Amino acid sequence: DTGVSQDPRHKITKRGQNVTFRCDPISEHNRLYWYRQTLGQGPEFLTYFQNEAQLEKSRLLSDRFSAERPKGSFSTLEIQRTEQGDSAMYLCASARQPNTEAFFGQGTRLTVV
Amino acid sequence: GNSVTQMEGPVTLSEEAFLTINCTYTATGYPSLFWYVQYPGEGLQLLLKATKADDKGSNKGFEATYRKETTSFHLEKGSVQVSDSAVYFCALGGGSNYKLTFGKGTLLTVNP
C-alpha cells in the first residue's frame, strides 16, 4: 500500500494552455474523488468515480474540465484553456468502498500565469 | 443535498486547554461521518470516523460522537498540544450515492 500518488506535484502554466493531472489511487480502491482546494477553504468537490463509472460531476465545473478513469485504476483530470481562476490545489482521494474512509494524495498545485 | 456546517474559526487556545469544534450535518439516510486534519504544508489525513448513530470515533486523544438526534459530530480533545495546530475538516460520506462532502474547515492554533 503505497498511498495515493498524484503527478505532477506542481504545475505552472500560461493562461489558455491545457493541463492534465494524473492520480494513482491505492490498489483495489474502487472509489476515486477529485477535489479542488484554495487557500483557507475546504476541499470543493469536483467529481467522483466508482470503478470506471463517473457518478457525479459538480455543477460548478465548467465544460473546460474533464476527468476519466478508463480502466477503473488511475484517473486523469484535464483542464482546457486554463484561466487564472483555476489556480488551486487539486486533490485526489480514493476509498476501498463507498462507505469507508478516503485517503488523500499530496495534491497538484496549479498556478496559471 | 447533503451538507456539513462547521464552526467558524480561527480557534486559538493555550496548551492543555479543552477543545471543541462543532459540526452539524444535513443528509438523507445514514451517512458515515469523518474528521480530517491538515497540518501546515501537508495533505489531508483521516483523524477519526463513525459509521452509525451513537458510535464514538477516537484517535490521538480526539473524540467525536455520531448524534443522529441532533445531526452533530462535534470534535473534542481534553488537553490540546502545540502539535495539534492544524486545520480540521468535518465530512460526511458513505453509501453508494454519497460523495464525500466537507465542511469549510476550522483553523486551530495552540500556543505554548
CSV table of N, CA, C and O in Angstrom, one decimal, chain A:
chain,number,residue,atom,x,y,z
A,1,ASP,N,0.9,-1.2,0.0
A,1,ASP,CA,0.0,0.0,0.0
A,1,ASP,C,0.9,1.2,0.0
A,1,ASP,O,1.4,1.6,1.0
A,2,THR,N,1.0,1.9,-1.2
A,2,THR,CA,1.9,3.0,-1.3
A,2,THR,C,1.2,4.3,-1.2
A,2,THR,O,1.8,5.3,-1.4
A,3,GLY,N,-0.1,4.3,-0.9
A,3,GLY,CA,-0.8,5.6,-0.8
A,3,GLY,C,-1.2,6.1,-2.1
A,3,GLY,O,-0.9,5.6,-3.2
A,4,VAL,N,-2.0,7.2,-2.1
A,4,VAL,CA,-2.5,7.8,-3.3
A,4,VAL,C,-1.3,8.7,-3.9
A,4,VAL,O,-0.8,9.5,-3.1
A,5,SER,N,-1.1,8.5,-5.1
A,5,SER,CA,0.0,9.3,-5.8
A,5,SER,C,-0.5,10.2,-6.8
A,5,SER,O,-1.4,9.9,-7.6
A,6,GLN,N,-0.1,11.5,-6.8
A,6,GLN,CA,-0.5,12.5,-7.8
A,6,GLN,C,0.7,13.0,-8.5
A,6,GLN,O,1.8,13.2,-7.9
A,7,ASP,N,0.5,13.3,-9.8
A,7,ASP,CA,1.6,13.8,-10.6
A,7,ASP,C,1.0,14.8,-11.6
A,7,ASP,O,0.0,14.5,-12.2
A,8,PRO,N,1.7,15.9,-11.8
A,8,PRO,CA,2.8,16.4,-11.0
A,8,PRO,C,2.4,17.0,-9.7
A,8,PRO,O,1.3,17.1,-9.4
A,9,ARG,N,3.4,17.3,-8.9
A,9,ARG,CA,3.1,18.0,-7.6
A,9,ARG,C,2.9,19.5,-7.8
A,9,ARG,O,2.1,20.1,-7.1
A,10,HIS,N,3.5,20.0,-8.8
A,10,HIS,CA,3.4,21.5,-9.1
A,10,HIS,C,3.3,21.6,-10.6
A,10,HIS,O,4.0,20.9,-11.3
A,11,LYS,N,2.5,22.6,-11.0
A,11,LYS,CA,2.4,22.9,-12.4
A,11,LYS,C,2.2,24.4,-12.6
A,11,LYS,O,1.2,24.9,-12.0
A,12,ILE,N,3.0,25.0,-13.4
A,12,ILE,CA,2.8,26.4,-13.7
A,12,ILE,C,2.5,26.5,-15.2
A,12,ILE,O,3.3,25.9,-16.0
A,13,THR,N,1.5,27.1,-15.6
A,13,THR,CA,1.1,27.2,-17.0
A,13,THR,C,0.6,28.5,-17.4
A,13,THR,O,0.2,29.3,-16.5
A,14,LYS,N,0.7,28.8,-18.6
A,14,LYS,CA,0.2,30.1,-19.1
A,14,LYS,C,-1.3,30.0,-19.4
A,14,LYS,O,-1.8,29.0,-19.8
A,15,ARG,N,-2.0,31.1,-19.1
A,15,ARG,CA,-3.4,31.2,-19.4
A,15,ARG,C,-3.7,30.8,-20.8
A,15,ARG,O,-3.0,31.2,-21.8
A,16,GLY,N,-4.7,29.9,-20.9
A,16,GLY,CA,-5.1,29.5,-22.3
A,16,GLY,C,-4.5,28.1,-22.6
A,16,GLY,O,-5.0,27.5,-23.6
A,17,GLN,N,-3.6,27.6,-21.9
A,17,GLN,CA,-3.0,26.3,-22.1
A,17,GLN,C,-3.8,25.2,-21.5
A,17,GLN,O,-4.6,25.5,-20.6
A,18,ASN,N,-3.7,24.0,-22.0
A,18,ASN,CA,-4.3,22.9,-21.4
A,18,ASN,C,-3.4,22.2,-20.4
A,18,ASN,O,-2.1,22.1,-20.7
A,19,VAL,N,-3.9,21.6,-19.4
A,19,VAL,CA,-3.1,20.8,-18.4
A,19,VAL,C,-3.8,19.5,-18.1
A,19,VAL,O,-5.0,19.5,-18.1
A,20,THR,N,-3.0,18.5,-17.8
A,20,THR,CA,-3.6,17.2,-17.4
A,20,THR,C,-2.9,16.8,-16.1
A,20,THR,O,-1.6,16.8,-16.1
A,21,PHE,N,-3.6,16.3,-15.2
A,21,PHE,CA,-3.1,15.8,-13.9
A,21,PHE,C,-3.4,14.3,-13.8
A,21,PHE,O,-4.5,13.9,-14.3
A,22,ARG,N,-2.6,13.6,-13.2
A,22,ARG,CA,-2.8,12.1,-13.0
A,22,ARG,C,-2.9,11.8,-11.6
A,22,ARG,O,-2.2,12.3,-10.7
A,23,CYS,N,-3.8,10.8,-11.3
A,23,CYS,CA,-3.9,10.3,-9.9
A,23,CYS,C,-3.9,8.8,-10.0
A,23,CYS,O,-4.6,8.1,-10.7
A,24,ASP,N,-3.0,8.2,-9.2
A,24,ASP,CA,-2.9,6.7,-9.0
A,24,ASP,C,-3.5,6.4,-7.6
A,24,ASP,O,-2.8,6.7,-6.6
A,25,PRO,N,-4.6,5.8,-7.5
A,25,PRO,CA,-5.2,5.5,-6.2
A,25,PRO,C,-4.5,4.3,-5.5
A,25,PRO,O,-3.7,3.7,-6.1
A,26,ILE,N,-4.9,4.1,-4.3
A,26,ILE,CA,-4.4,2.9,-3.6
A,26,ILE,C,-5.0,1.7,-4.4
A,26,ILE,O,-6.2,1.7,-4.8
A,27,SER,N,-4.2,0.7,-4.5
A,27,SER,CA,-4.6,-0.5,-5.3
A,27,SER,C,-5.9,-1.1,-4.7
A,27,SER,O,-6.0,-1.2,-3.5
A,28,GLU,N,-6.8,-1.5,-5.6
A,28,GLU,CA,-8.0,-2.1,-5.3
A,28,GLU,C,-9.1,-1.2,-4.6
A,28,GLU,O,-10.1,-1.6,-4.2
A,29,HIS,N,-8.8,0.1,-4.6
A,29,HIS,CA,-9.8,1.1,-4.2
A,29,HIS,C,-10.7,1.3,-5.3
A,29,HIS,O,-10.3,1.8,-6.4
A,30,ASN,N,-12.0,1.1,-5.1
A,30,ASN,CA,-13.0,1.3,-6.1
A,30,ASN,C,-13.4,2.7,-6.4
A,30,ASN,O,-13.8,3.1,-7.4
A,31,ARG,N,-13.4,3.5,-5.3
A,31,ARG,CA,-13.9,4.9,-5.4
A,31,ARG,C,-12.8,5.8,-5.5
A,31,ARG,O,-11.8,5.7,-4.8
A,32,LEU,N,-12.9,6.8,-6.4
A,32,LEU,CA,-11.9,7.8,-6.6
A,32,LEU,C,-12.6,9.2,-6.7
A,32,LEU,O,-13.6,9.4,-7.4
A,33,TYR,N,-12.0,10.2,-6.0
A,33,TYR,CA,-12.6,11.5,-5.9
A,33,TYR,C,-11.5,12.5,-6.4
A,33,TYR,O,-10.3,12.3,-6.2
A,34,TRP,N,-12.0,13.6,-7.0
A,34,TRP,CA,-11.3,14.8,-7.3
A,34,TRP,C,-11.9,16.0,-6.6
A,34,TRP,O,-13.1,16.2,-6.6
A,35,TYR,N,-11.0,16.7,-5.9
A,35,TYR,CA,-11.4,18.0,-5.2
A,35,TYR,C,-10.5,19.1,-5.6
A,35,TYR,O,-9.4,18.9,-6.1
A,36,ARG,N,-11.0,20.3,-5.4
A,36,ARG,CA,-10.1,21.5,-5.6
A,36,ARG,C,-10.2,22.2,-4.3
A,36,ARG,O,-11.2,22.3,-3.6
A,37,GLN,N,-9.0,22.7,-3.9
A,37,GLN,CA,-8.9,23.5,-2.6
A,37,GLN,C,-8.1,24.7,-2.8
A,37,GLN,O,-7.0,24.7,-3.4
A,38,THR,N,-8.7,25.8,-2.4
A,38,THR,CA,-8.0,27.1,-2.5
A,38,THR,C,-7.6,27.5,-1.1
A,38,THR,O,-8.2,27.0,-0.1
A,39,LEU,N,-6.7,28.5,-0.9
A,39,LEU,CA,-6.2,28.9,0.4
A,39,LEU,C,-7.3,29.2,1.3
A,39,LEU,O,-8.1,30.1,1.0
A,40,GLY,N,-7.3,28.6,2.5
A,40,GLY,CA,-8.2,28.9,3.5
A,40,GLY,C,-9.6,28.3,3.4
A,40,GLY,O,-10.5,28.6,4.2
A,41,GLN,N,-9.8,27.5,2.4
A,41,GLN,CA,-11.1,26.9,2.1
A,41,GLN,C,-11.0,25.4,2.3
A,41,GLN,O,-9.9,24.8,2.2
A,42,GLY,N,-12.2,24.7,2.4
A,42,GLY,CA,-12.2,23.3,2.4
A,42,GLY,C,-12.2,22.7,1.1
A,42,GLY,O,-12.4,23.4,0.1
A,43,PRO,N,-12.0,21.4,0.9
A,43,PRO,CA,-12.0,20.8,-0.4
A,43,PRO,C,-13.3,20.9,-1.0
A,43,PRO,O,-14.4,20.6,-0.4
A,44,GLU,N,-13.3,21.4,-2.3
A,44,GLU,CA,-14.5,21.6,-3.1
A,44,GLU,C,-14.6,20.4,-4.0
A,44,GLU,O,-13.8,20.1,-4.8
A,45,PHE,N,-15.8,19.7,-3.9
A,45,PHE,CA,-16.0,18.5,-4.8
A,45,PHE,C,-16.0,18.9,-6.2
A,45,PHE,O,-16.6,19.8,-6.7
A,46,LEU,N,-15.3,18.1,-7.0
A,46,LEU,CA,-15.3,18.2,-8.5
A,46,LEU,C,-16.1,17.1,-9.1
A,46,LEU,O,-17.0,17.3,-9.9
A,47,THR,N,-15.6,15.8,-8.9
A,47,THR,CA,-16.2,14.7,-9.5
A,47,THR,C,-15.8,13.4,-8.8
A,47,THR,O,-14.8,13.5,-8.0
A,48,TYR,N,-16.5,12.3,-9.0
A,48,TYR,CA,-16.1,11.1,-8.4
A,48,TYR,C,-16.4,9.9,-9.3
A,48,TYR,O,-17.4,10.0,-10.1
A,49,PHE,N,-15.7,8.8,-9.1
A,49,PHE,CA,-15.9,7.6,-9.9
A,49,PHE,C,-16.1,6.4,-8.9
A,49,PHE,O,-15.5,6.4,-7.8
A,50,GLN,N,-16.9,5.5,-9.4
A,50,GLN,CA,-17.0,4.2,-8.8
A,50,GLN,C,-16.5,3.2,-9.9
A,50,GLN,O,-17.2,3.1,-10.9
A,51,ASN,N,-15.3,2.6,-9.6
A,51,ASN,CA,-14.6,1.9,-10.7
A,51,ASN,C,-14.4,2.9,-11.9
A,51,ASN,O,-13.9,4.0,-11.7
A,52,GLU,N,-14.8,2.5,-13.1
A,52,GLU,CA,-14.6,3.4,-14.2
A,52,GLU,C,-15.8,4.3,-14.5
A,52,GLU,O,-15.7,5.2,-15.4
A,53,ALA,N,-16.9,4.2,-13.7
A,53,ALA,CA,-18.0,5.0,-14.0
A,53,ALA,C,-18.0,6.3,-13.2
A,53,ALA,O,-17.8,6.3,-12.0
A,54,GLN,N,-18.2,7.4,-14.0
A,54,GLN,CA,-18.2,8.7,-13.4
A,54,GLN,C,-19.6,8.9,-12.8
A,54,GLN,O,-20.5,9.1,-13.6
A,55,LEU,N,-19.8,9.0,-11.5
A,55,LEU,CA,-21.1,9.0,-10.9
A,55,LEU,C,-21.7,10.4,-10.8
A,55,LEU,O,-22.9,10.6,-10.9
A,56,GLU,N,-20.8,11.4,-10.6
A,56,GLU,CA,-21.3,12.8,-10.5
A,56,GLU,C,-20.2,13.8,-10.8
A,56,GLU,O,-19.1,13.5,-10.6
A,57,LYS,N,-20.7,14.9,-11.4
A,57,LYS,CA,-19.8,16.0,-11.7
A,57,LYS,C,-20.4,17.2,-11.2
A,57,LYS,O,-21.6,17.5,-11.4
A,58,SER,N,-19.6,18.0,-10.4
A,58,SER,CA,-20.1,19.2,-9.8
A,58,SER,C,-20.7,20.2,-10.8
A,58,SER,O,-20.1,20.3,-11.9
A,59,ARG,N,-21.8,20.8,-10.5
A,59,ARG,CA,-22.3,21.8,-11.4
A,59,ARG,C,-21.5,23.0,-11.5
A,59,ARG,O,-21.6,23.8,-12.4
A,60,LEU,N,-20.5,23.2,-10.5
A,60,LEU,CA,-19.6,24.3,-10.6
A,60,LEU,C,-18.5,24.1,-11.6
A,60,LEU,O,-17.8,25.0,-12.0
A,61,LEU,N,-18.4,22.8,-12.1
A,61,LEU,CA,-17.4,22.5,-13.0
A,61,LEU,C,-17.8,22.9,-14.4
A,61,LEU,O,-18.8,22.4,-14.9
A,62,SER,N,-17.0,23.7,-15.0
A,62,SER,CA,-17.3,24.2,-16.4
A,62,SER,C,-17.0,23.0,-17.4
A,62,SER,O,-16.3,22.0,-17.0
A,63,ASP,N,-17.4,23.2,-18.6
A,63,ASP,CA,-17.1,22.2,-19.6
A,63,ASP,C,-15.6,22.2,-20.0
A,63,ASP,O,-15.2,21.3,-20.7
A,64,ARG,N,-14.8,23.1,-19.4
A,64,ARG,CA,-13.4,23.0,-19.7
A,64,ARG,C,-12.7,21.9,-18.9
A,64,ARG,O,-11.6,21.5,-19.1
A,65,PHE,N,-13.4,21.4,-17.9
A,65,PHE,CA,-12.9,20.3,-17.0
A,65,PHE,C,-13.4,19.0,-17.5
A,65,PHE,O,-14.6,18.8,-17.7
A,66,SER,N,-12.5,18.0,-17.6
A,66,SER,CA,-13.0,16.6,-17.8
A,66,SER,C,-12.1,15.7,-17.1
A,66,SER,O,-10.9,15.9,-16.9
A,67,ALA,N,-12.7,14.6,-16.6
A,67,ALA,CA,-12.0,13.6,-15.9
A,67,ALA,C,-12.3,12.2,-16.5
A,67,ALA,O,-13.4,12.0,-17.0
A,68,GLU,N,-11.3,11.3,-16.4
A,68,GLU,CA,-11.5,10.0,-16.9
A,68,GLU,C,-10.9,9.0,-15.9
A,68,GLU,O,-9.9,9.3,-15.2
A,69,ARG,N,-11.4,7.8,-15.9
A,69,ARG,CA,-10.8,6.7,-15.2
A,69,ARG,C,-11.0,5.4,-16.0
A,69,ARG,O,-11.9,4.6,-15.7
A,70,PRO,N,-10.3,5.3,-17.1
A,70,PRO,CA,-10.6,4.4,-18.2
A,70,PRO,C,-10.6,2.9,-17.8
A,70,PRO,O,-11.5,2.2,-18.3
A,71,LYS,N,-9.8,2.5,-16.9
A,71,LYS,CA,-9.8,1.0,-16.5
A,71,LYS,C,-10.1,0.8,-15.1
A,71,LYS,O,-9.9,-0.2,-14.5
A,72,GLY,N,-10.7,1.8,-14.5
A,72,GLY,CA,-11.0,1.7,-13.1
A,72,GLY,C,-9.8,1.8,-12.2
A,72,GLY,O,-9.9,1.4,-11.0
A,73,SER,N,-8.7,2.2,-12.7
A,73,SER,CA,-7.5,2.3,-11.8
A,73,SER,C,-7.1,3.7,-11.7
A,73,SER,O,-7.7,4.5,-11.0
A,74,PHE,N,-6.1,4.2,-12.5
A,74,PHE,CA,-5.6,5.6,-12.4
A,74,PHE,C,-6.7,6.5,-13.0
A,74,PHE,O,-7.6,6.0,-13.8
A,75,SER,N,-6.6,7.8,-12.7
A,75,SER,CA,-7.5,8.8,-13.3
A,75,SER,C,-6.7,10.0,-13.7
A,75,SER,O,-5.6,10.2,-13.2
A,76,THR,N,-7.3,10.7,-14.7
A,76,THR,CA,-6.7,11.9,-15.2
A,76,THR,C,-7.8,13.0,-15.1
A,76,THR,O,-9.0,12.8,-15.3
A,77,LEU,N,-7.3,14.2,-14.8
A,77,LEU,CA,-8.2,15.4,-14.8
A,77,LEU,C,-7.5,16.4,-15.8
A,77,LEU,O,-6.4,16.7,-15.6
A,78,GLU,N,-8.3,16.8,-16.7
A,78,GLU,CA,-7.8,17.7,-17.7
A,78,GLU,C,-8.5,19.1,-17.6
A,78,GLU,O,-9.8,19.1,-17.5
A,79,ILE,N,-7.8,20.1,-17.7
A,79,ILE,CA,-8.4,21.5,-17.7
A,79,ILE,C,-8.0,22.1,-19.1
A,79,ILE,O,-6.8,22.2,-19.3
A,80,GLN,N,-8.9,22.4,-19.9
A,80,GLN,CA,-8.6,23.1,-21.1
A,80,GLN,C,-8.7,24.6,-21.0
A,80,GLN,O,-9.5,25.1,-20.2
A,81,ARG,N,-7.9,25.3,-21.8
A,81,ARG,CA,-8.0,26.8,-21.9
A,81,ARG,C,-8.0,27.3,-20.4
A,81,ARG,O,-8.9,28.1,-20.0
A,82,THR,N,-6.9,27.0,-19.7
A,82,THR,CA,-6.8,27.4,-18.3
A,82,THR,C,-7.0,28.9,-18.1
A,82,THR,O,-6.6,29.8,-19.0
A,83,GLU,N,-7.6,29.3,-17.0
A,83,GLU,CA,-7.8,30.7,-16.6
A,83,GLU,C,-7.2,30.9,-15.2
A,83,GLU,O,-6.9,29.9,-14.5
A,84,GLN,N,-6.9,32.1,-14.9
A,84,GLN,CA,-6.2,32.4,-13.6
A,84,GLN,C,-7.0,31.9,-12.4
A,84,GLN,O,-6.5,31.5,-11.4
A,85,GLY,N,-8.4,31.9,-12.6
A,85,GLY,CA,-9.2,31.4,-11.5
A,85,GLY,C,-9.1,29.9,-11.3
A,85,GLY,O,-9.6,29.4,-10.3
A,86,ASP,N,-8.4,29.2,-12.2
A,86,ASP,CA,-8.2,27.8,-12.0
A,86,ASP,C,-7.1,27.5,-11.1
A,86,ASP,O,-6.8,26.3,-10.7
A,87,SER,N,-6.3,28.5,-10.7
A,87,SER,CA,-5.2,28.3,-9.8
A,87,SER,C,-5.7,27.8,-8.5
A,87,SER,O,-6.5,28.4,-7.8
A,88,ALA,N,-5.2,26.6,-8.0
A,88,ALA,CA,-5.6,26.0,-6.8
A,88,ALA,C,-4.8,24.7,-6.6
A,88,ALA,O,-4.0,24.4,-7.4
A,89,MET,N,-5.1,24.1,-5.5
A,89,MET,CA,-4.6,22.7,-5.3
A,89,MET,C,-5.6,21.7,-5.7
A,89,MET,O,-6.8,21.8,-5.3
A,90,TYR,N,-5.2,20.8,-6.5
A,90,TYR,CA,-6.2,19.7,-7.0
A,90,TYR,C,-5.8,18.5,-6.2
A,90,TYR,O,-4.7,17.9,-6.3
A,91,LEU,N,-6.8,18.0,-5.5
A,91,LEU,CA,-6.6,16.8,-4.7
A,91,LEU,C,-7.4,15.6,-5.2
A,91,LEU,O,-8.5,15.7,-5.7
A,92,CYS,N,-6.7,14.5,-5.1
A,92,CYS,CA,-7.3,13.2,-5.4
A,92,CYS,C,-7.4,12.3,-4.2
A,92,CYS,O,-6.5,12.4,-3.3
A,93,ALA,N,-8.4,11.6,-4.1
A,93,ALA,CA,-8.6,10.7,-2.9
A,93,ALA,C,-9.2,9.4,-3.4
A,93,ALA,O,-9.9,9.3,-4.4
A,94,SER,N,-8.9,8.3,-2.7
A,94,SER,CA,-9.5,7.0,-3.1
A,94,SER,C,-10.0,6.3,-1.8
A,94,SER,O,-9.5,6.6,-0.7
A,95,ALA,N,-11.0,5.4,-2.0
A,95,ALA,CA,-11.6,4.7,-0.9
A,95,ALA,C,-11.9,3.3,-1.4
A,95,ALA,O,-12.2,3.1,-2.5
A,96,ARG,N,-11.8,2.4,-0.5
A,96,ARG,CA,-12.0,1.0,-0.8
A,96,ARG,C,-13.4,0.7,-1.2
A,96,ARG,O,-13.7,0.0,-2.2
A,97,GLN,N,-14.3,1.3,-0.5
A,97,GLN,CA,-15.7,1.1,-0.7
A,97,GLN,C,-16.4,2.5,-0.5
A,97,GLN,O,-15.8,3.3,0.2
A,98,PRO,N,-17.6,2.6,-1.0
A,98,PRO,CA,-18.3,4.0,-0.8
A,98,PRO,C,-18.4,4.4,0.7
A,98,PRO,O,-18.4,5.6,1.0
A,99,ASN,N,-18.6,3.5,1.6
A,99,ASN,CA,-18.8,3.9,3.0
A,99,ASN,C,-17.6,3.8,3.9
A,99,ASN,O,-17.7,3.8,5.1
A,100,THR,N,-16.4,3.8,3.3
A,100,THR,CA,-15.2,3.7,4.0
A,100,THR,C,-14.4,5.0,3.8
A,100,THR,O,-14.7,5.8,2.9
A,101,GLU,N,-13.4,5.2,4.7
A,101,GLU,CA,-12.7,6.5,4.7
A,101,GLU,C,-11.9,6.6,3.4
A,101,GLU,O,-11.5,5.7,2.8
A,102,ALA,N,-11.8,7.9,3.0
A,102,ALA,CA,-11.0,8.2,1.8
A,102,ALA,C,-9.6,8.6,2.2
A,102,ALA,O,-9.4,9.3,3.2
A,103,PHE,N,-8.6,8.2,1.4
A,103,PHE,CA,-7.2,8.6,1.6
A,103,PHE,C,-6.8,9.5,0.5
A,103,PHE,O,-7.1,9.3,-0.7
A,104,PHE,N,-6.1,10.6,0.9
A,104,PHE,CA,-5.8,11.7,0.0
A,104,PHE,C,-4.4,11.6,-0.5
A,104,PHE,O,-3.5,11.2,0.3
A,105,GLY,N,-4.1,12.1,-1.7
A,105,GLY,CA,-2.8,12.3,-2.2
A,105,GLY,C,-2.3,13.6,-1.7
A,105,GLY,O,-3.0,14.4,-1.0
A,106,GLN,N,-1.1,14.0,-2.1
A,106,GLN,CA,-0.5,15.2,-1.7
A,106,GLN,C,-1.0,16.4,-2.5
A,106,GLN,O,-0.7,17.6,-2.1
A,107,GLY,N,-1.6,16.1,-3.6
A,107,GLY,CA,-2.2,17.2,-4.4
A,107,GLY,C,-1.3,17.7,-5.5
A,107,GLY,O,-0.1,17.4,-5.5
A,108,THR,N,-1.9,18.3,-6.5
A,108,THR,CA,-1.1,19.0,-7.5
A,108,THR,C,-1.5,20.5,-7.4
A,108,THR,O,-2.7,20.9,-7.5
A,109,ARG,N,-0.4,21.3,-7.2
A,109,ARG,CA,-0.7,22.7,-7.1
A,109,ARG,C,-0.5,23.4,-8.5
A,109,ARG,O,0.5,23.3,-9.1
A,110,LEU,N,-1.6,23.9,-9.0
A,110,LEU,CA,-1.7,24.6,-10.3
A,110,LEU,C,-1.6,26.1,-10.1
A,110,LEU,O,-2.4,26.7,-9.4
A,111,THR,N,-0.7,26.7,-10.9
A,111,THR,CA,-0.6,28.1,-10.9
A,111,THR,C,-0.7,28.6,-12.4
A,111,THR,O,0.0,28.1,-13.2
A,112,VAL,N,-1.7,29.4,-12.7
A,112,VAL,CA,-2.0,29.9,-14.0
A,112,VAL,C,-1.5,31.3,-14.1
A,112,VAL,O,-2.0,32.2,-13.3
A,113,VAL,N,-0.5,31.6,-14.9
A,113,VAL,CA,0.0,33.0,-15.0
A,113,VAL,C,-0.4,33.7,-16.3
A,113,VAL,O,-0.9,33.0,-17.2
